Each structure stands twice: as structure tokens, then as C-alpha cells.
Amino acid sequence: MNIHDFKSTDEIAWCPGCGNFGILGALELALKKSGLSGNQVLLVSGIGQAAKTPHYIKANCFNGLHGRALPVAVAAKMANRNLTVIVTTGDGDCYGEGGNHFLHNIRRNVDITVIVHDNQIYGLTKGQASPTTDPGFVTKVQTDGSLLQPFHPLQTALAAGAGFIARGFSGEKNHLSELLLEAINYRGFALIDVLQPCVSFNKKNTFQWYSERVYKVNEDVAYDSSDKEQAFRKSGEWGKRIPIGIIYREEKATYEDKSGLNNREPLVDMDIENSDIHKALHHYAILT
Ligand SMILES: Cc1ncc(C[n+]2csc(CCOP(=O)(O)OP(=O)(O)O)c2C)c(N)n1
Ligand code: SF4
Ligand SMILES: [Mg+2]
């Protein structure tokens, strides 16, 4: 079998030692294992360090506005369901600026994969607090420590009805690549929040800090990822122990199933050369 190599030769503009390298490596591995080729994959991002990821992978890429990766990804998937659509976004980009898109696209449940590089900070803009910053964390802006309650992405996603919720750690590359492959193969909105140390601006949540805390949900005990109440408790664990793995999984109808999109010719394949737009314009002109 001819395995597609997703490795790009572009120069990588992340700090040496950044947790993003682990996520990039895990994603390359997952894509290789998926059997897909670059022209079957679309990587979508907004703005931030995490959002640079599509530049470093040999596949289709759409790099849009801060916080606006999800609407682009959803639209692309609805227009061309044969594409595997993956969003690479940051905690600021997805949970802050793009928070509304996050909530409502979980409800929409289009078949996309969303990887959040969660370094608990705004990395690109040099270290302000993000929605997932631990309370009391001191930055150049939050000089008395962050006063806001942190946002809980996994619990929020669960409450909003997401069918696939996982947490990974960039220091566990093989485990993360397995999670990413599961998410890519899942039919519906799949969220993977990835703990990603920012070695330059987050001196608290370091590789060591995470390594001392993370454990795999199904390591010592059987874990039933279909149990929603247990998943809610598990995804709220944060402190001395932090679970990684698939926290919740439920098979459910996607937007494409419910809307009938799956039974229609994809928009991208429709003949635009020979279609008569005047008919539609006339129709709407009469209605208004
Ligand atoms: C509309 C808009 N608002 C603010 C910014 C400035 N800005 C760029 S990246 C960023 C935060 C990125 O944080 P995150 O998504 O966590 O990504 P990271 O750099 O940490 O990977 C901000 C506020 C922008 N580019 N556009
Ligand atoms: S600022 Fe932080 S997140 Fe950005 S490249 Fe450097 S270490 Fe990584
Ligand atoms: Mg960030």
C-alpha cells in the first residue's frame, strides 16, 4: 500500500520544546494510519500558534480569522462530504473568541474533528490569560492573577450534547495519535482537548506538571465511555489527577443524516457551468 506522507518541508515557527510539536507528530501519525491522502483531507484553522499547524502538514489548508475556524470547517464539509475535515485551534481561538461557534456547532453535529491545542494561555500574543487559565495565574496583563473562573471545555461540550469527547497530552504522542484516529473515524463532531505546554509563557503548566498528573482513563480500571454521568464527573477532574483518553462516546445522527444532505449530490460536484441562476433570482425576487 502506498502510505501518504503528510510531512511538510516548511520551516516551523514554534519555539524549541513547544508542546505543539507533539501534537503535529501525533496528527501526522494518525493521518498516515487513516489511509487517507493529502487531497482527501482539509485542515482548517483560525489565528494563534495552534492555528499554524495546517501550514506544517501536506494536505489542503484553510487558514481563516481568529475564532472562525468552525464555521469554515462545517461549511466545507457540508459542501463536500468526501473530505475529511479537521480543525486545529487554540484554547483562546476556540473557547474564547470562537466560543459561540463551539457551542452551536456541537448542537449542529456536522462530521468534523476539532483538535484544541490547550496551553491555557494566549501563546501567539505573548501570554495573556485564556478561558482555560488556572485561577490566580499571573501574567503581564493579569498582574494580580487571573480572577475569572476557568471554562471547562469537556463538561461544556458534554452538556451541549457532543457525541465524542476526549482529552490528550502532547507528551503522550502515541496515545494522542490513537485518540486522533478514533476522532477522525467517528461520524459527527469530535472534540479532543490536548494539554499542550507553552514553554515560553506558561511556566506553571509545564511538561513536568502535566506528566505528574495525567493518567489514562482505562489504564487500571474498566471505563465505560458511554456512561454520561460518569463522563461528567471524569471530565471535571482537574488538580492532582487529570484523566486522558476518550471520556465520552455516543453514536448519533449527524446534521448530514438529518438534513438529507447525505442523500443529495454534494454541492461541490454540481454543474455550475450549465445551471440557470436567473430562475432562482427571479423566484426570490417575486417572493420579496
Ligand atoms: C479578531 C482578533 N482578535 C484578536 C486577535 C489577536 N490574537 C491573535 S492570536 C490570539 C490568541 C491566541 O490564543 P490561542 O487560541 O490559545 O492560541 P495559541 O497561540 O495559544 O496557540 C489573539 C487574541 C486577532 N488576531 N484577531
Ligand atoms: S509561544 Fe508557547 S505556544 Fe507559542 S510556539 Fe512558543 S512555546 Fe509554543
Ligand atoms: Mg492557547
XYZ file of C-alpha atoms and ligand atoms in Angstrom:
323
model
C 0.000 0.000 0.000
C 1.277 3.453 -0.827
C 1.237 5.282 2.505
C 0.807 9.010 2.084
C 3.419 11.122 3.824
C 1.876 14.227 5.389
C 5.226 15.727 6.384
C 5.717 19.248 5.076
C 9.143 20.736 4.437
C 8.069 24.237 5.509
C 10.080 25.869 8.271
C 8.311 25.578 11.636
C 7.926 28.835 13.560
C 7.266 27.420 17.050
C 9.658 27.823 19.993
C 12.025 24.872 20.508
C 10.420 22.495 23.020
C 6.838 23.709 22.401
C 4.122 21.118 23.058
C 2.735 21.780 19.585
C 5.457 19.558 18.104
C 3.980 16.536 19.907
C 0.521 17.305 18.518
C 1.885 17.772 14.997
C 3.723 14.430 15.196
C 0.635 12.657 16.565
C -1.560 14.114 13.826
C 0.887 13.053 11.087
C 0.889 9.556 12.543
C -2.914 9.386 12.777
C -3.305 10.621 9.195
C -0.790 8.068 7.939
C -2.672 5.297 9.723
C -6.004 6.548 8.375
C -5.006 5.529 4.837
C -6.139 8.912 3.541
C -4.074 11.005 1.172
C -3.468 14.739 1.436
C -6.033 15.667 -1.212
C -8.763 13.918 0.826
C -8.011 15.953 3.961
C -8.803 19.589 4.733
C -7.149 21.235 7.733
C -8.876 24.401 8.917
C -7.626 26.916 11.471
C -8.082 30.436 12.782
C -5.286 32.503 14.344
C -2.742 31.581 17.018
C 0.228 29.255 17.456
C -2.078 26.230 17.248
C -3.599 27.663 14.089
C -0.236 27.417 12.299
C -0.488 23.602 12.318
C -2.092 23.254 8.840
C 0.938 25.060 7.353
C 3.121 22.188 8.524
C 1.100 19.323 7.059
C 0.965 18.351 3.401
C -2.808 18.446 2.810
C -5.467 21.014 1.853
C -5.420 24.034 4.164
C -7.744 26.938 5.004
C -6.328 29.475 7.450
C -9.054 31.965 8.374
C -9.920 34.541 11.004
C -9.387 34.341 14.771
C -12.161 32.257 16.330
C -13.787 31.450 12.991
C -12.358 28.055 12.055
C -15.525 26.110 12.896
C -17.980 27.827 10.507
C -15.480 27.386 7.660
C -14.910 23.721 8.505
C -18.625 22.977 8.791
C -19.404 24.726 5.500
C -16.611 22.848 3.700
C -17.844 19.503 4.998
C -21.439 20.261 4.023
C -20.360 21.268 0.514
C -18.005 18.311 0.059
C -18.778 15.385 2.351
C -15.973 13.309 0.805
C -13.390 15.496 2.538
C -12.080 14.590 5.982
C -12.240 17.929 7.774
C -10.001 18.609 10.773
C -9.807 21.839 12.761
C -6.623 22.740 14.623
C -7.368 25.523 17.063
C -6.263 27.018 20.384
C -7.981 27.456 23.741
C -8.323 31.195 23.034
C -9.367 30.718 19.413
C -11.979 28.002 20.091
C -13.278 28.581 23.622
C -12.872 32.389 23.780
C -13.184 34.301 20.508
C -14.951 31.360 18.842
C -16.971 30.254 21.885
C -20.358 30.744 20.286
C -19.364 28.703 17.233
C -18.075 26.000 19.577
C -21.406 25.669 21.402
C -23.683 25.786 18.406
C -21.620 23.548 16.154
C -21.709 20.879 18.844
C -25.510 21.146 18.594
C -25.298 21.024 14.787
C -23.154 17.844 14.833
C -21.556 18.020 11.405
C -18.947 15.280 10.876
C -15.704 17.131 11.684
C -12.785 16.642 14.081
C -11.737 19.512 16.352
C -8.295 19.429 17.964
C -7.827 22.118 20.599
C -4.188 22.803 21.484
C -4.901 23.796 25.082
C -1.863 25.556 26.550
C -4.045 27.512 28.997
C -2.710 30.780 27.570
C -2.717 33.078 24.554
C 0.650 31.960 23.159
C 0.907 33.962 19.936
C 0.167 37.289 21.637
C 2.764 36.526 24.331
C 0.999 35.121 27.331
C -2.323 36.682 28.362
C -4.876 34.576 30.263
C -7.162 32.404 28.139
C -10.519 30.825 29.069
C -8.735 27.750 30.485
C -6.086 29.609 32.523
C -5.945 28.382 36.119
C -7.364 30.921 38.618
C -4.693 33.097 40.228
C -2.243 32.629 37.329
C -0.163 35.815 36.995
C 0.519 37.263 33.538
C 1.761 40.639 32.274
C -1.896 41.678 31.939
C -3.459 39.762 34.844
C -0.875 41.170 37.279
C -2.898 40.173 40.373
C -3.572 36.731 38.948
C -6.484 35.652 36.764
C -9.734 36.436 38.593
C -12.057 34.549 36.267
C -13.431 31.063 36.841
C -11.924 28.733 34.247
C -14.008 27.425 31.352
C -14.492 23.636 31.410
C -14.455 22.600 27.741
C -15.195 18.893 28.178
C -18.064 19.366 30.617
C -19.482 22.174 28.467
C -19.267 20.011 25.339
C -20.952 17.145 27.152
C -23.758 19.390 28.387
C -24.228 20.757 24.852
C -24.669 17.207 23.519
C -21.310 16.309 21.912
C -21.041 12.636 20.955
C -17.241 12.304 21.077
C -15.194 13.959 23.810
C -11.562 13.170 24.536
C -8.533 14.656 26.235
C -4.947 14.032 25.160
C -1.499 15.175 26.248
C 1.141 16.307 23.766
C 3.776 14.455 25.834
C 1.976 11.134 25.072
C 2.350 11.144 21.286
C 1.327 7.548 20.526
C -1.692 7.681 22.835
C -2.685 11.017 21.299
C -2.358 9.677 17.747
C -4.736 6.814 18.659
C -7.257 9.315 20.035
C -6.959 11.431 16.888
C -7.529 8.434 14.636
C -10.639 7.445 16.643
C -11.893 11.014 16.360
C -11.248 11.175 12.607
C -13.146 7.916 12.100
C -16.045 8.993 14.355
C -19.158 10.171 12.486
C -20.065 13.546 13.974
C -18.499 16.436 15.883
C -15.462 15.020 17.688
C -13.626 17.145 20.261
C -10.114 16.419 21.512
C -8.784 18.876 24.057
C -4.993 18.425 24.111
C -2.886 19.527 27.082
C -0.035 21.369 25.404
C 2.755 23.040 27.366
C 3.747 26.533 26.214
C 7.376 26.597 27.305
C 7.747 30.339 26.773
C 4.726 31.842 28.547
C 3.170 29.222 30.801
C 5.753 28.389 33.430
C 3.163 26.697 35.661
C 1.513 24.045 33.472
C 4.791 22.583 32.228
C 5.609 19.132 30.766
C 6.570 18.040 34.270
C 3.398 19.481 35.817
C 1.194 17.563 33.349
C 3.335 14.406 33.418
C 2.935 14.161 37.190
C -0.855 14.351 36.881
C -2.118 12.722 33.705
C -3.403 9.147 33.731
C -5.268 7.089 31.138
C -8.948 6.662 31.985
C -8.929 2.968 31.190
C -5.448 2.142 32.497
C -6.165 0.365 35.787
C -9.942 0.052 35.715
C -12.504 -0.605 33.015
C -14.008 2.706 31.964
C -17.395 2.847 30.258
C -17.241 5.801 27.881
C -20.977 5.517 27.143
C -21.912 6.441 30.731
C -22.753 10.155 30.567
C -22.917 10.792 34.324
C -19.544 9.152 34.863
C -18.152 11.134 31.911
C -19.361 14.368 33.509
C -17.566 13.553 36.758
C -14.444 12.330 34.932
C -14.166 15.404 32.732
C -14.390 17.613 35.831
C -11.290 16.006 37.398
C -8.564 18.633 37.453
C -5.821 19.011 40.014
C -3.741 16.200 41.458
C -5.008 13.828 38.748
C -6.060 14.656 35.195
C -7.653 11.927 33.033
C -6.728 11.486 29.364
C -8.454 9.235 26.815
C -11.945 9.003 25.355
C -14.147 10.429 28.073
C -17.482 10.092 26.279
C -18.673 8.425 23.107
C -22.136 8.041 21.689
C -23.190 7.188 18.135
C -25.809 9.649 16.942
C -27.268 11.030 13.725
C -25.221 13.808 12.146
C -26.558 17.002 10.613
C -25.884 15.498 7.184
C -28.043 12.455 8.072
C -30.909 14.508 9.486
C -30.984 17.176 6.784
C -30.842 14.696 3.904
C -27.526 16.124 2.670
C -26.091 12.611 2.623
C -28.663 11.586 0.007
C -28.031 14.515 -2.304
C -25.253 15.223 -4.756
C -22.548 17.195 -2.906
C -22.601 20.893 -3.786
C -19.004 20.680 -4.979
C -19.956 18.141 -7.679
C -22.887 20.108 -9.074
C -22.668 21.505 -12.574
C -22.361 25.262 -12.264
C -21.443 25.901 -15.906
C -24.851 24.890 -17.199
C -27.101 25.937 -14.322
C -29.536 28.807 -14.870
C -29.186 31.214 -11.939
C -31.788 33.588 -13.408
C -34.554 31.178 -12.466
C -33.563 31.283 -8.802
C -33.091 35.060 -8.838
C -36.495 35.503 -10.395
C -38.052 33.175 -7.823
C -36.655 35.150 -4.875
C -37.407 38.498 -6.488
C -41.089 37.514 -6.660
C -41.081 36.456 -3.017
C -39.714 39.789 -1.728
C -10.310 39.277 15.884
C -8.962 39.141 16.537
N -8.869 39.376 17.851
C -7.673 39.234 18.480
C -6.572 38.863 17.753
C -5.237 38.740 18.443
N -4.910 37.357 18.731
C -4.202 36.616 17.843
S -3.904 35.081 18.407
C -4.729 35.399 19.841
C -4.852 34.384 20.930
C -4.489 33.016 20.529
O -4.611 32.156 21.621
P -4.900 30.627 21.406
O -6.073 30.438 20.535
O -4.964 29.999 22.747
O -3.669 30.129 20.556
P -2.150 29.865 20.958
O -1.374 30.985 20.357
O -2.055 29.823 22.436
O -1.861 28.546 20.331
C -5.241 36.690 19.870
C -6.004 37.268 20.996
C -6.728 38.620 16.370
N -5.703 38.224 15.613
N -7.916 38.768 15.784
S 4.816 30.873 22.490
Fe 4.262 28.982 23.540
S 2.675 28.051 22.244
Fe 3.766 29.567 21.001
S 5.362 28.420 19.941
Fe 6.263 29.286 21.807
S 6.048 27.658 23.328
Fe 4.646 27.164 21.658
Mg -3.522 28.906 23.698
